[in-house]
Structures are given as C-alpha cells and as structure tokens.
Amino acid sequence: MPHATQPAQPRTGLLDKIASPADLRKLEPEALPALAAELRNFLIDSVSRTGGHLSSNLGTVELTIALHYVFNTPEDRIVWDVGHQTYAHKVLTGRRAGMASLRQHHGISGFPRRSESLYDTFGTAHSSTSISAALGMAEAARLRGEDRRAIAVIGDGAMTAGMAFEALNNAGDIHDTNLLVILNDNEMSISPPVGALNKHLSRLLSGRLYTGARKIGKRVLENLPPPVIELARRTEEHVKGMVMPGTMFEEFGFNYIGPIDGHDLEALLPTLQNLRTLKGPQFLHVITRKGQGYKLAEADPILYHGVSKFDHTAGIATGKDAKSGGKLTYTQVFGDWLCDMAAIDKQLIAITPAMREGSGMVRFAHEYPDRYYDVGIAEQHALTFAGGLACEGFKPVVAIYSTFLQRAYDQLIHDIALQNLPVMMAIDRAGLVGADGATHHGAFDLSYLACIPNLTIFCPGDENECRQMLHTAYRHNGPTAVRYPRGSGLGVKPEAEMTVLPIGKGEIRRNGRRTALLAFGGLLGTALQVGEQLDATVANMRFVKPIDRELILKLASEHDLLVSLEENALIGGAGSEVARVLHEAGSTVRLLQLGLPDRFIDHGDQAQLLAEVGLDPASILKRIEEAYRPNS
C-alpha cells in the first residue's frame, strides 16, 4: 500500500541518482531513454508550478543528456544560445532542488549564469552569442595546449542573426580550432529529411573511415594541378549536397553532419562520440520538436513557450484576460492602435525582430500581411530596413523590447537619427520585467536614447495616454521612441479617437504643497499614491526629450523639494535631465532623484523588485521624509 500513494517515485528512479553529469555517465546507454522520459515529466511538473520557458526545454531533453554523457563537462565547455533551453541542463548539473525557485526572487535563474554553476560556462539570454563565445573558449584551449572541446548549441531562430554568421566566418578561417556548433532545428517543415538514411549518413560522415579518406584524398591531390583539385572539391560538395543541406556551412569551413533526429539517443550518442574525436570546426544539425512529449505544448508551442503557473493536466487558460487579470496591457494597447492606424494610413509598415506575439502584433500580421515584416532575430537589420522604407515615403513602426533595442544602437544613431528619418520605435518591456531578470530588464533605454540628437522620447503614464502618444509619435516628422512597461497600467480605458498631443509638454495630475513628484511613465500610479499620502503635487512629465523645461521651473519656484521618479537607470536618465534644467536656470530647489541603482537587478516578481530598489510607495515616502530632516 505505501507504494500506491507515491506514484512519482517510479518516474524519477533514475533521475534521483543524478547529482552531476559524472553520475549520468555511470549509466548504461540503454537506460538513457528512460531517464529522458523521467526528466521530461519532471520539467512539465516543475515548470507548471513555477512558470518559465516550457516548449523549448522539452525539445532539448535528449540532446542535453547526450551532450553531458559524451563530453567531459564542465572541462568540455557547452555554451547554450539564448538560454531558455537549459532547464534539463540545470537539473542534470545539480540544480534539481533549485528548480522549485526558478525565476523567483533569490531563486535560480531561468538562463545560464556563470555565478550559479561551473557548468554554466557563459551567461546567455540574448540570442546568437554562442558561436562567438564558444570559439573564444576553443581558441583559449588551443593557445594553452589544453585538450578540451567547446560546443555551441544554437537554435534555428538564433541563426537568423548576423552575429552568428560573423562567428561562423571567423571560426571557419581558424582551421585547427576544436569547435563544435550544434544547430538545434525545431522548424516543423524540416522534419521530413529525418530518417534512417540521414541517421546512417551522419554516423558515416562523422566516423573515422570517412574523415580518414578525406585526409588521404587531400594528400594525394595536393601535388596535382589546381584544376584537378578544384574538380575533386566540387565533386565531394555535390555528392554531399544531393543528400544533405549542409553546403552553405561547408563553405564557411565547417565539416557538416546531419540532419539527425535530436530525440533519438541511438543516433545522437554515436554521432557525438565520433565528433568528439575530430579536429577542426564541426557542424552538427539536429532536428527537434518544441514541446516534445507533452501533447498540449506540441500542439501549440508558442502558447507554451513562456508560461505562468498552470495546471499541466488541464493546460493553460486561453481566455482574453487570462494573463492580464482583466486589465488591458500596454502591449494590447499598442496592438490595437497599430491596426487602427493601419486602417487609416496605408503607408504604415510594421516591423518586428522575431517578437510578433510578445509585441502584440498577431492581429496586425493576420489583417495586414503585406505590411508586416518579421525580420528574425536581427535587430540591427530591423532598424536600417526601417530607415530604407522611411527614405521612400513609408512610415515604419518598429516594435521592439527595450533590452533588444540595445543591440541596434549604432543603426539607431547613424541610419535613423543622423538622417532624421521618421521611424517610430514602440519600445515594450521598459523598466523592470520580473522573472527574466537582468538580461531582460529595460533599465537603460532613457539613458542611451536621451543623448541622441533629433530623437523625441515619449513616456506614457496610462493606457489611454499610451494610445495617444503612439498616434502623436507616428504623426511626428522625425525619429520617435514611445516606451512603455510590461503588463497593465492604471486601468484607464483608451479612447477610440486619436489625438495629437503637444510635444514636450507635461501636465499636473494633482496639486499639493511643499513636495512635487515628477513622474516619468509607468511610475505615475505610484506617484499619485504617494501624492495622496503627502498632499504633494504630482506632475505627469510625459516626455524625456524634449523635456518640459517650463513646467520644471514652475514647480521649482512653488515647492521646497522636487522628486523625479523613473523606472530607468539613474545615471543619464530622466532625473539627470531635470537636474540639467535646474542647473542651467540657476535654481536652488532641492532635487531628489529616484530610479534604478547602478547595478544589475536580479529576477523576481516586479513588485518585489520595485520594493528592493526603493521605487514602491513606502520606500519613496521614506526617502522624502529623510530629505526633509535637518542636515540630510
């Protein structure tokens, strides 16, 4: 009877034995499929309790097991691209218990993190960095004479970024570097090539017989005339090209193997074992399926990509307000405005760097497919592409997360702002985003945008203002940025009518005495709460550039203390602009600047993080009280 009350025990019998990859390597190969089943069940149960990335992690279970089984980790370095495919890796490297705190305040990260484990060889969360980092590690080993391997595991989406190809180009030119690039390809359309023939060819092409034959052939040919050598090279490429799609990677200087089934351990293990013995740049193409082994995620891998807590038996609720708690999110405000504006203006073009769902563009993509461009994970290209469209009279709108806009800074300056092109950037996830942590917080955009000439920066304080600012920015003849936070706002219903707001003008939301709170964007609601408790004036500043100089000086003349509030780095942010205005005017009013501190902020619940950095109502009240104390 005791066994009947513990159904989970048989499912984790093998997993219970694994405290590190060294334990994994003690298992017989025949036991690994059963371990994969246990690990997959554990991930489904664990992520349903904590939230996190699910589909991508279910797709890499067998690949993760095979890598740690074949390679001597952590001596051999594995670099995971993006990092939202590493939950199985975390479990197998001693963090199974920590999964209960995944992405929670003071819990383990949802991405690889060097400070968390020796097995996390490189911190990742932004895409397409793995090949560059692994190449650096491979070259370090070569320079030191160390016999270890460096493996980059990159998803097919990350291969759309130019940085990945820059790294491939460099790696292929260093012929004696021991680098293995694994393309984790989970596009359903590429599934047909997977089968017995490809499995056989992959083993053959990674084996000693084939590689030995290539070496002998090169020695035989090296003294022959160049035309004969070129003919032999082309013949080999054409023979391989008839049965596999690897010619492009061969041109980069890699030995291409695949594609093989990334869920078939009988194919993965011998192929990786062969590749571990080969010298020079190697490229393994594996086919996986997002959500593998969980029917609901297999059927809708996008819905189950990033999840909150859910009942894994019943599945995720998909009602309209399932995630927003009934309030309209800023992302939804943008998506609705985009469709409404497109109906009015046929010159509107919408661009996203692979964030259609996250940026609220699903409806637009369906209703206006001819004016919708998903350029892949290519933020640099997205902005310059938009600039080219703007040169020809179109009105491009680039929907992009704050953290990803950082990757296109040069293009923003040189290709858009310098030419004063009317490109609008709808910047989502500005401020603290919560569980994704430091790599995804929109902590710096006001600082890095404010110094760019010609750029107008909008900071809406509520949902309706967001809609009107999007409209205003779109109508403006120059580069604009509208930045808004993740999630819902104050619950203000957007007005259907769209109105152009006066650029560079803030407004008073509450009149009070002694203290004036200058709120920039998403902290307006917090400022209003504090204003009620202090009987303080609250100004909704609306713009960081141009900043409302007249309003700032008026408030300075009528109050003893000004308090700037922003969900952005204090250094170079909106508060710095307020200080500049006061200094230039010779004002002696006291200014308390509140924002994000000069450190990277960890992951956790948004409310917890705001309290931690002193941007919750209680902390703000305390700082204001301290400012009024003598000698403070």
XYZ file of C-alpha atoms in Angstrom:
632
model
C 0.000 0.000 0.000
C 2.743 2.585 0.708
C 3.901 2.288 -2.903
C 0.393 3.072 -4.162
C 0.490 6.509 -2.532
C 3.787 7.505 -4.159
C 3.243 7.320 -7.944
C 6.032 9.833 -8.631
C 8.811 7.583 -7.326
C 8.997 5.170 -10.300
C 9.087 8.122 -12.698
C 12.185 9.619 -11.083
C 14.040 6.491 -10.048
C 16.899 7.141 -12.464
C 16.775 10.902 -12.064
C 17.157 10.536 -8.311
C 20.604 9.048 -8.909
C 21.872 12.027 -10.904
C 23.564 14.749 -8.847
C 26.017 15.681 -11.606
C 26.977 14.641 -15.152
C 29.547 12.290 -13.618
C 26.597 10.260 -12.248
C 24.913 10.395 -15.633
C 27.963 8.894 -17.308
C 27.784 5.879 -14.973
C 24.506 4.781 -16.603
C 24.397 2.296 -19.444
C 23.314 3.817 -22.774
C 20.230 1.592 -22.730
C 18.969 3.430 -19.610
C 19.090 6.899 -21.155
C 15.691 6.853 -22.941
C 14.000 6.038 -19.624
C 15.956 8.854 -17.969
C 14.794 11.217 -20.714
C 11.169 10.287 -20.028
C 11.615 10.930 -16.288
C 13.386 14.222 -16.904
C 10.690 15.407 -19.305
C 7.918 14.558 -16.812
C 9.835 16.362 -14.086
C 10.173 19.504 -16.224
C 6.480 19.577 -17.080
C 5.531 19.277 -13.425
C 8.187 21.721 -12.211
C 7.544 24.483 -14.743
C 3.783 24.207 -14.213
C 4.438 25.113 -10.556
C 6.870 27.993 -11.123
C 6.268 29.265 -14.620
C 9.067 29.641 -17.135
C 10.015 28.502 -20.617
C 8.499 25.130 -21.392
C 8.268 24.245 -25.097
C 11.920 24.939 -25.871
C 13.131 22.973 -22.849
C 11.025 19.923 -23.629
C 12.621 19.912 -27.058
C 16.205 19.601 -25.794
C 15.937 16.810 -23.210
C 17.658 14.068 -25.234
C 20.236 16.450 -26.689
C 21.159 17.659 -23.192
C 21.523 14.112 -21.889
C 23.663 13.113 -24.874
C 25.961 16.121 -24.553
C 26.684 15.585 -20.866
C 27.004 11.834 -21.427
C 29.541 12.095 -24.253
C 31.513 15.181 -23.274
C 33.539 15.654 -20.106
C 31.673 18.623 -18.711
C 32.468 21.070 -17.238
C 36.028 20.574 -18.561
C 34.493 20.495 -22.015
C 32.582 23.749 -22.414
C 28.932 23.883 -23.515
C 27.538 27.300 -24.450
C 23.753 27.418 -24.768
C 22.389 30.082 -27.069
C 19.621 32.333 -25.715
C 19.482 30.047 -22.701
C 15.783 29.255 -22.497
C 16.564 25.664 -23.497
C 18.700 24.848 -20.446
C 16.311 23.555 -17.766
C 17.305 19.927 -18.388
C 20.928 21.089 -18.210
C 20.253 22.709 -14.831
C 18.611 19.566 -13.469
C 21.462 17.308 -14.583
C 24.117 19.657 -13.161
C 22.989 19.582 -9.541
C 20.174 22.114 -9.508
C 17.140 19.862 -9.452
C 16.076 21.083 -5.994
C 16.631 24.671 -7.072
C 14.061 24.324 -9.843
C 11.373 24.942 -7.220
C 12.647 28.538 -7.008
C 13.148 29.010 -10.746
C 13.000 32.705 -11.777
C 11.764 33.675 -8.317
C 13.291 36.317 -6.063
C 16.641 34.966 -4.812
C 15.988 31.719 -6.710
C 17.894 30.229 -9.631
C 17.904 31.987 -12.971
C 15.918 30.896 -15.999
C 19.062 31.315 -18.090
C 22.691 30.129 -17.859
C 24.593 32.136 -15.277
C 28.306 31.803 -14.559
C 27.919 32.701 -10.882
C 25.337 29.928 -10.440
C 27.275 26.890 -11.652
C 30.610 25.805 -13.138
C 28.561 24.093 -15.826
C 27.154 27.449 -16.959
C 30.231 28.386 -18.931
C 28.837 31.576 -20.444
C 25.919 33.770 -19.415
C 23.313 33.974 -22.152
C 19.784 35.269 -22.625
C 20.119 37.404 -25.743
C 20.362 35.427 -28.934
C 23.145 34.411 -31.298
C 26.156 34.810 -29.000
C 27.024 31.137 -28.504
C 29.281 30.550 -31.503
C 31.396 33.626 -30.762
C 31.772 32.697 -27.087
C 32.496 29.025 -27.785
C 35.044 29.994 -30.431
C 36.800 32.155 -27.857
C 36.870 29.212 -25.456
C 38.126 26.845 -28.158
C 40.928 29.211 -29.069
C 41.848 29.651 -25.406
C 42.238 25.874 -25.143
C 44.367 25.759 -28.280
C 46.612 28.609 -27.116
C 47.163 26.880 -23.778
C 47.664 23.446 -25.296
C 44.630 22.018 -23.453
C 42.757 19.034 -24.845
C 39.163 20.052 -24.319
C 36.212 20.793 -26.533
C 33.927 23.809 -26.906
C 30.342 23.251 -28.035
C 27.858 25.932 -29.091
C 24.189 24.877 -29.070
C 22.265 27.375 -31.173
C 18.595 27.362 -32.151
C 17.439 27.868 -35.706
C 15.873 31.212 -34.758
C 19.210 32.460 -33.443
C 20.788 31.595 -36.794
C 18.846 34.497 -38.327
C 21.144 36.989 -36.597
C 24.186 38.364 -38.349
C 26.378 37.808 -35.297
C 26.060 34.034 -35.683
C 27.347 34.228 -39.245
C 30.138 36.595 -38.261
C 31.299 33.940 -35.819
C 30.945 31.120 -38.371
C 33.005 33.122 -40.834
C 35.757 33.675 -38.282
C 35.703 30.086 -36.989
C 35.919 28.569 -40.458
C 39.067 30.575 -41.075
C 40.786 29.070 -37.999
C 41.164 25.550 -39.334
C 42.722 23.932 -36.280
C 40.246 25.142 -33.665
C 38.260 22.366 -31.971
C 34.792 23.899 -32.133
C 31.513 22.020 -32.454
C 28.427 24.001 -33.444
C 25.111 22.199 -32.926
C 22.155 23.666 -34.758
C 19.032 22.791 -32.756
C 16.496 22.991 -35.548
C 12.882 22.810 -34.385
C 11.114 24.034 -37.506
C 8.413 21.508 -38.349
C 8.937 21.996 -42.091
C 12.415 20.432 -41.901
C 11.198 17.210 -40.300
C 10.907 15.070 -43.498
C 14.699 14.734 -44.067
C 14.991 12.954 -40.724
C 15.048 9.182 -41.094
C 17.148 6.070 -41.396
C 19.158 7.345 -44.371
C 20.190 10.566 -42.646
C 20.994 8.678 -39.449
C 23.240 6.338 -41.407
C 24.938 9.173 -43.281
C 25.533 11.142 -40.098
C 27.296 8.212 -38.489
C 29.258 7.609 -41.674
C 30.344 11.213 -42.199
C 31.385 11.666 -38.570
C 33.280 8.359 -38.474
C 36.985 7.666 -38.850
C 36.614 5.919 -42.222
C 35.162 8.932 -43.986
C 37.364 11.531 -42.281
C 40.407 9.382 -42.894
C 39.517 9.052 -46.554
C 39.233 12.819 -46.827
C 42.703 13.294 -45.322
C 44.254 10.701 -47.665
C 42.493 12.298 -50.615
C 43.882 15.714 -49.724
C 47.419 14.335 -49.520
C 47.052 12.606 -52.905
C 45.658 15.726 -54.538
C 47.959 18.340 -53.053
C 50.649 17.882 -55.746
C 48.222 17.798 -58.667
C 47.321 20.813 -60.848
C 44.793 23.295 -59.296
C 42.012 22.467 -61.819
C 42.072 18.808 -60.718
C 41.951 19.795 -57.041
C 39.034 22.128 -57.695
C 37.189 19.382 -59.593
C 37.647 16.954 -56.694
C 36.452 19.533 -54.191
C 33.345 20.332 -56.226
C 32.613 16.639 -56.744
C 32.666 15.983 -52.992
C 30.424 19.002 -52.326
C 27.904 17.965 -54.974
C 27.731 14.373 -53.718
C 27.099 15.569 -50.161
C 24.740 18.307 -51.375
C 22.487 15.752 -53.070
C 21.584 14.143 -49.754
C 22.012 16.898 -47.167
C 21.536 20.677 -46.883
C 24.984 21.476 -45.494
C 26.789 23.030 -48.446
C 26.489 26.540 -47.012
C 28.151 25.532 -43.742
C 30.846 23.665 -45.630
C 31.589 26.905 -47.468
C 32.207 28.530 -44.097
C 34.900 25.925 -43.457
C 32.922 23.530 -41.250
C 32.517 19.803 -41.641
C 28.723 19.466 -41.811
C 26.946 16.450 -40.289
C 23.202 15.851 -40.346
C 20.395 16.410 -40.114
C 19.654 13.814 -37.445
C 16.746 13.280 -35.069
C 17.514 15.176 -31.884
C 15.187 12.941 -29.872
C 16.866 9.696 -30.982
C 19.594 8.850 -28.499
C 20.710 5.933 -30.645
C 21.597 8.481 -33.342
C 22.866 11.249 -31.077
C 25.310 9.259 -28.955
C 27.488 7.669 -31.657
C 27.454 10.838 -33.745
C 28.619 12.990 -30.819
C 31.181 10.363 -29.827
C 32.632 10.474 -33.331
C 32.592 14.259 -33.444
C 34.422 14.440 -30.136
C 37.449 12.825 -31.771
C 37.549 15.087 -34.828
C 39.782 18.135 -35.158
C 38.780 21.469 -36.596
C 35.375 23.194 -36.928
C 32.452 20.734 -36.897
C 28.764 21.476 -37.522
C 26.013 19.091 -36.359
C 22.444 19.685 -37.499
C 19.798 18.131 -35.237
C 16.039 18.227 -35.662
C 13.960 18.600 -32.503
C 10.363 19.390 -31.744
C 9.262 22.136 -29.379
C 7.066 20.738 -26.618
C 8.214 17.171 -27.326
C 6.443 14.631 -25.116
C 3.693 16.978 -23.881
C 0.791 16.933 -26.313
C -0.560 20.369 -25.373
C 2.820 22.021 -25.954
C 3.380 20.069 -29.154
C 0.042 21.336 -30.457
C 0.731 24.973 -29.513
C 4.450 25.504 -28.819
C 4.088 29.297 -28.925
C 1.458 29.333 -26.168
C 3.680 27.070 -24.047
C 6.916 28.904 -24.844
C 6.850 31.200 -21.806
C 4.247 30.246 -19.208
C 2.976 31.332 -15.833
C 1.932 28.756 -13.249
C -0.669 26.396 -14.707
C -2.366 23.031 -14.265
C -0.379 20.793 -16.597
C -3.250 18.314 -16.745
C -5.874 20.865 -17.806
C -3.476 23.096 -19.723
C -3.166 26.878 -19.945
C -6.306 29.020 -19.841
C -6.532 30.914 -23.129
C -9.299 33.396 -22.399
C -8.767 37.004 -23.443
C -7.862 38.160 -19.933
C -6.095 35.023 -18.752
C -2.747 36.771 -18.231
C -3.746 40.370 -17.615
C -6.262 39.780 -14.826
C -8.951 41.699 -16.717
C -6.895 44.853 -17.344
C -5.728 45.892 -20.770
C -1.947 45.585 -21.098
C 0.227 48.199 -22.744
C 1.153 45.570 -25.332
C -2.524 45.147 -26.191
C -2.939 48.926 -26.395
C -0.128 49.021 -28.931
C -1.522 46.103 -30.952
C -4.970 47.695 -31.163
C -3.553 51.106 -32.075
C -1.363 49.551 -34.778
C -4.367 48.001 -36.517
C -6.464 51.159 -36.143
C -3.679 53.317 -37.568
C -3.048 50.916 -40.443
C -6.717 51.205 -41.439
C -6.268 54.966 -41.735
C -2.805 55.184 -43.292
C -1.683 52.759 -45.987
C 1.911 53.965 -45.623
C 2.235 52.283 -42.221
C 4.675 49.360 -42.196
C 5.122 47.220 -39.056
C 8.448 45.517 -38.324
C 9.443 43.152 -35.534
C 12.679 41.263 -34.829
C 11.046 37.880 -34.115
C 8.702 39.140 -31.374
C 5.268 39.026 -33.004
C 3.435 37.553 -30.026
C 5.388 39.365 -27.321
C 4.941 42.743 -29.002
C 1.202 42.331 -29.615
C 1.328 42.073 -33.412
C -0.570 38.840 -34.050
C -3.760 40.583 -35.169
C -1.867 43.002 -37.396
C 0.062 40.159 -39.034
C -3.241 38.475 -39.942
C -5.095 41.595 -41.066
C -2.228 43.313 -42.901
C 0.177 40.584 -44.026
C 1.541 42.685 -46.899
C 2.637 45.394 -44.474
C 4.044 43.114 -41.770
C 7.709 42.106 -41.604
C 9.215 39.702 -39.097
C 12.900 40.027 -39.904
C 14.043 37.347 -37.467
C 16.414 37.914 -34.578
C 18.111 40.746 -36.447
C 17.623 43.985 -34.548
C 20.336 45.839 -36.455
C 18.777 44.944 -39.774
C 15.289 45.815 -38.478
C 16.226 49.439 -37.831
C 18.208 50.029 -41.022
C 15.477 48.271 -43.033
C 13.001 50.679 -41.447
C 15.275 53.558 -42.383
C 15.287 52.470 -46.006
C 11.482 52.316 -46.039
C 11.305 55.785 -44.472
C 13.549 57.169 -47.209
C 10.931 56.077 -49.737
C 7.977 57.725 -48.029
C 6.653 54.878 -45.901
C 6.016 55.211 -42.153
C 7.739 52.284 -40.426
C 6.865 51.249 -36.883
C 9.465 49.009 -35.220
C 8.020 47.049 -32.295
C 10.920 46.063 -30.083
C 11.713 45.295 -26.453
C 13.877 47.816 -24.614
C 16.540 45.205 -23.901
C 16.725 44.192 -27.587
C 16.926 47.758 -28.890
C 20.339 47.898 -27.216
C 21.592 45.545 -29.921
C 20.833 48.082 -32.666
C 22.259 51.226 -31.100
C 24.643 52.077 -33.932
C 21.866 51.722 -36.503
C 19.571 53.920 -34.435
C 22.168 56.696 -34.349
C 23.708 56.527 -37.819
C 20.965 55.092 -40.010
C 17.927 56.813 -38.477
C 18.632 59.747 -36.148
C 21.535 61.241 -38.108
C 19.329 61.328 -41.205
C 16.308 62.497 -39.178
C 14.123 59.756 -40.660
C 10.520 59.318 -39.459
C 10.951 55.878 -37.919
C 8.843 55.156 -34.847
C 10.023 52.714 -32.195
C 7.377 51.162 -29.955
C 9.540 50.096 -27.019
C 7.887 47.404 -24.905
C 9.138 45.997 -21.568
C 10.621 49.326 -20.427
C 11.669 49.149 -16.783
C 11.750 46.012 -14.637
C 10.216 42.982 -16.338
C 10.269 40.457 -13.488
C 11.258 36.813 -13.771
C 13.548 37.072 -16.812
C 15.884 39.224 -14.760
C 18.901 41.372 -15.545
C 19.247 40.320 -19.164
C 15.713 41.439 -19.995
C 15.059 44.454 -17.767
C 14.533 47.626 -19.789
C 16.783 49.546 -17.434
C 18.845 51.697 -19.778
C 16.772 52.997 -22.698
C 16.135 56.513 -21.373
C 19.857 56.894 -20.694
C 21.035 55.674 -24.083
C 18.247 57.402 -26.029
C 18.317 60.849 -24.398
C 21.763 61.706 -25.764
C 20.784 61.117 -29.420
C 20.005 64.276 -31.420
C 16.707 64.523 -33.369
C 15.036 61.817 -31.264
C 11.768 62.501 -29.406
C 11.103 60.286 -26.358
C 7.577 59.646 -25.069
C 6.759 58.125 -21.652
C 3.013 57.420 -21.305
C 1.620 57.289 -17.784
C -1.511 55.246 -18.505
C -3.184 53.186 -21.221
C -5.100 55.994 -22.918
C -2.064 58.230 -22.909
C -0.102 55.391 -24.490
C -2.576 55.216 -27.369
C -2.497 58.982 -27.901
C 1.297 59.079 -27.694
C 1.642 56.303 -30.241
C -0.536 58.355 -32.555
C 1.438 61.525 -31.832
C 4.772 59.823 -32.410
C 3.554 58.316 -35.666
C 2.431 61.714 -36.948
C 5.711 63.363 -35.995
C 8.110 64.017 -38.878
C 11.253 62.606 -37.297
C 12.545 59.643 -35.274
C 10.480 58.845 -32.178
C 10.500 56.387 -29.305
C 7.449 55.512 -27.202
C 8.498 53.443 -24.186
C 6.003 51.603 -22.022
C 6.210 48.924 -19.317
C 5.312 45.273 -19.294
C 1.839 44.376 -18.077
C -1.149 46.557 -17.339
C -1.333 50.188 -16.230
C -3.799 52.202 -14.183
C -6.866 50.673 -15.806
C -7.668 53.765 -17.892
C -9.721 52.758 -20.930
C -8.171 54.086 -24.158
C -10.332 56.496 -26.119
C -11.183 55.401 -29.646
C -10.478 58.856 -31.037
C -6.776 59.535 -31.584
C -5.451 62.989 -30.731
C -2.039 64.558 -31.378
C -0.585 65.722 -28.057
C 1.636 68.804 -27.723
C 5.202 67.513 -27.889
C 7.413 68.316 -24.928
C 4.581 69.299 -22.597
C 3.754 67.602 -19.311
C 0.678 68.048 -17.138
C -0.264 68.431 -13.478
C -2.270 65.443 -12.267
C -2.549 66.567 -8.653
C -1.999 69.893 -6.896
C -0.381 69.816 -3.461
C 2.172 71.648 -1.383
C 5.874 71.603 -0.476
C 6.768 68.497 -2.494
C 6.362 67.974 -6.258
C 6.659 64.479 -7.709
C 7.796 64.414 -11.346
C 6.714 61.030 -12.731
C 8.081 59.661 -15.991
C 5.978 56.887 -17.482
C 4.936 53.771 -15.609
C 5.541 55.164 -12.109
C 2.717 57.706 -12.450
C 0.337 55.484 -10.454
C 2.900 55.146 -7.660
C 3.438 58.915 -7.666
C -0.289 59.513 -7.307
C -0.427 57.159 -4.300
C 2.463 58.955 -2.632
C 0.990 62.326 -3.535
C -2.247 61.481 -1.743
C -0.397 60.471 1.424
C 1.860 63.554 1.420
C -0.555 66.049 -0.099
C 2.110 66.577 -2.756
C 1.865 67.879 -6.288
C 2.122 65.204 -8.969
C 3.305 66.048 -12.481
C 2.958 63.578 -15.332
C 6.034 64.627 -17.299
C 5.128 62.631 -20.448
C 8.357 63.459 -22.315
C 12.026 62.978 -21.546
C 13.133 64.659 -24.754
C 12.234 67.412 -25.245
C 11.675 67.741 -21.518
C 9.148 70.283 -20.263
C 11.572 72.954 -19.032
C 8.801 75.452 -18.311
C 6.887 73.043 -16.095
C 10.026 72.022 -14.169
C 10.961 75.627 -13.372
C 7.379 76.476 -12.368
C 7.317 73.556 -9.945
C 10.753 74.550 -8.632
C 9.521 78.055 -7.847
C 6.467 76.784 -5.943
C 7.875 73.839 -3.946
C 10.632 73.069 -1.458
C 11.523 69.680 -2.921
C 11.285 68.116 -6.379
C 11.335 64.311 -6.670
C 11.957 62.705 -10.059
C 10.627 59.149 -10.484
C 11.685 56.832 -13.290
C 11.988 53.096 -13.897
C 15.332 53.549 -15.608
C 18.975 53.777 -14.562
C 19.561 56.923 -12.535
C 22.788 57.658 -14.376
C 21.903 59.583 -17.512
C 18.160 59.136 -17.079
C 15.196 61.481 -16.823
C 16.233 62.754 -13.400
C 19.549 63.824 -14.876
C 17.651 65.887 -17.432
C 15.654 67.550 -14.647
C 18.912 68.331 -12.824
C 20.386 69.831 -16.001
C 17.371 72.122 -16.456
C 17.572 73.306 -12.834
C 21.310 73.869 -13.032
C 21.105 75.866 -16.259
C 18.380 78.051 -14.757
C 20.359 78.610 -11.546
C 17.576 77.119 -9.415
C 18.470 76.233 -5.837
C 15.467 73.990 -5.168
C 16.363 70.573 -3.739
C 16.057 67.649 -6.132
C 15.721 64.013 -5.047
C 16.362 61.660 -7.977
C 14.813 58.201 -7.634
C 15.339 55.451 -10.168
C 17.229 52.218 -10.712
C 20.574 51.908 -8.890
C 23.926 51.433 -10.599
C 23.877 47.649 -10.546
C 22.282 44.791 -12.457
C 18.978 43.866 -10.851
C 18.155 40.202 -10.388
C 14.999 38.325 -11.339
C 11.833 38.148 -9.267
C 8.291 39.441 -9.010
C 8.023 43.012 -10.329
C 6.522 44.347 -7.097
C 9.300 42.708 -5.065
C 11.963 44.189 -7.303
C 10.478 47.684 -7.170
C 10.493 47.487 -3.372
C 14.083 46.229 -3.407
C 15.287 49.215 -5.442
C 13.220 51.727 -3.467
C 10.538 52.534 -6.034
C 7.477 51.301 -4.137
C 5.265 53.845 -2.295
C 6.632 53.011 1.165
C 10.258 53.423 0.105
C 9.561 56.665 -1.745
C 7.785 58.125 1.300
C 10.731 57.166 3.474
C 13.242 58.841 1.133
C 11.160 62.027 1.038
C 10.885 62.106 4.827
C 14.661 61.682 5.073
C 15.174 64.525 2.617
C 13.299 66.925 4.918
C 15.304 66.028 8.008
C 17.881 68.590 9.143
C 21.376 68.031 7.711
C 20.068 65.350 5.363
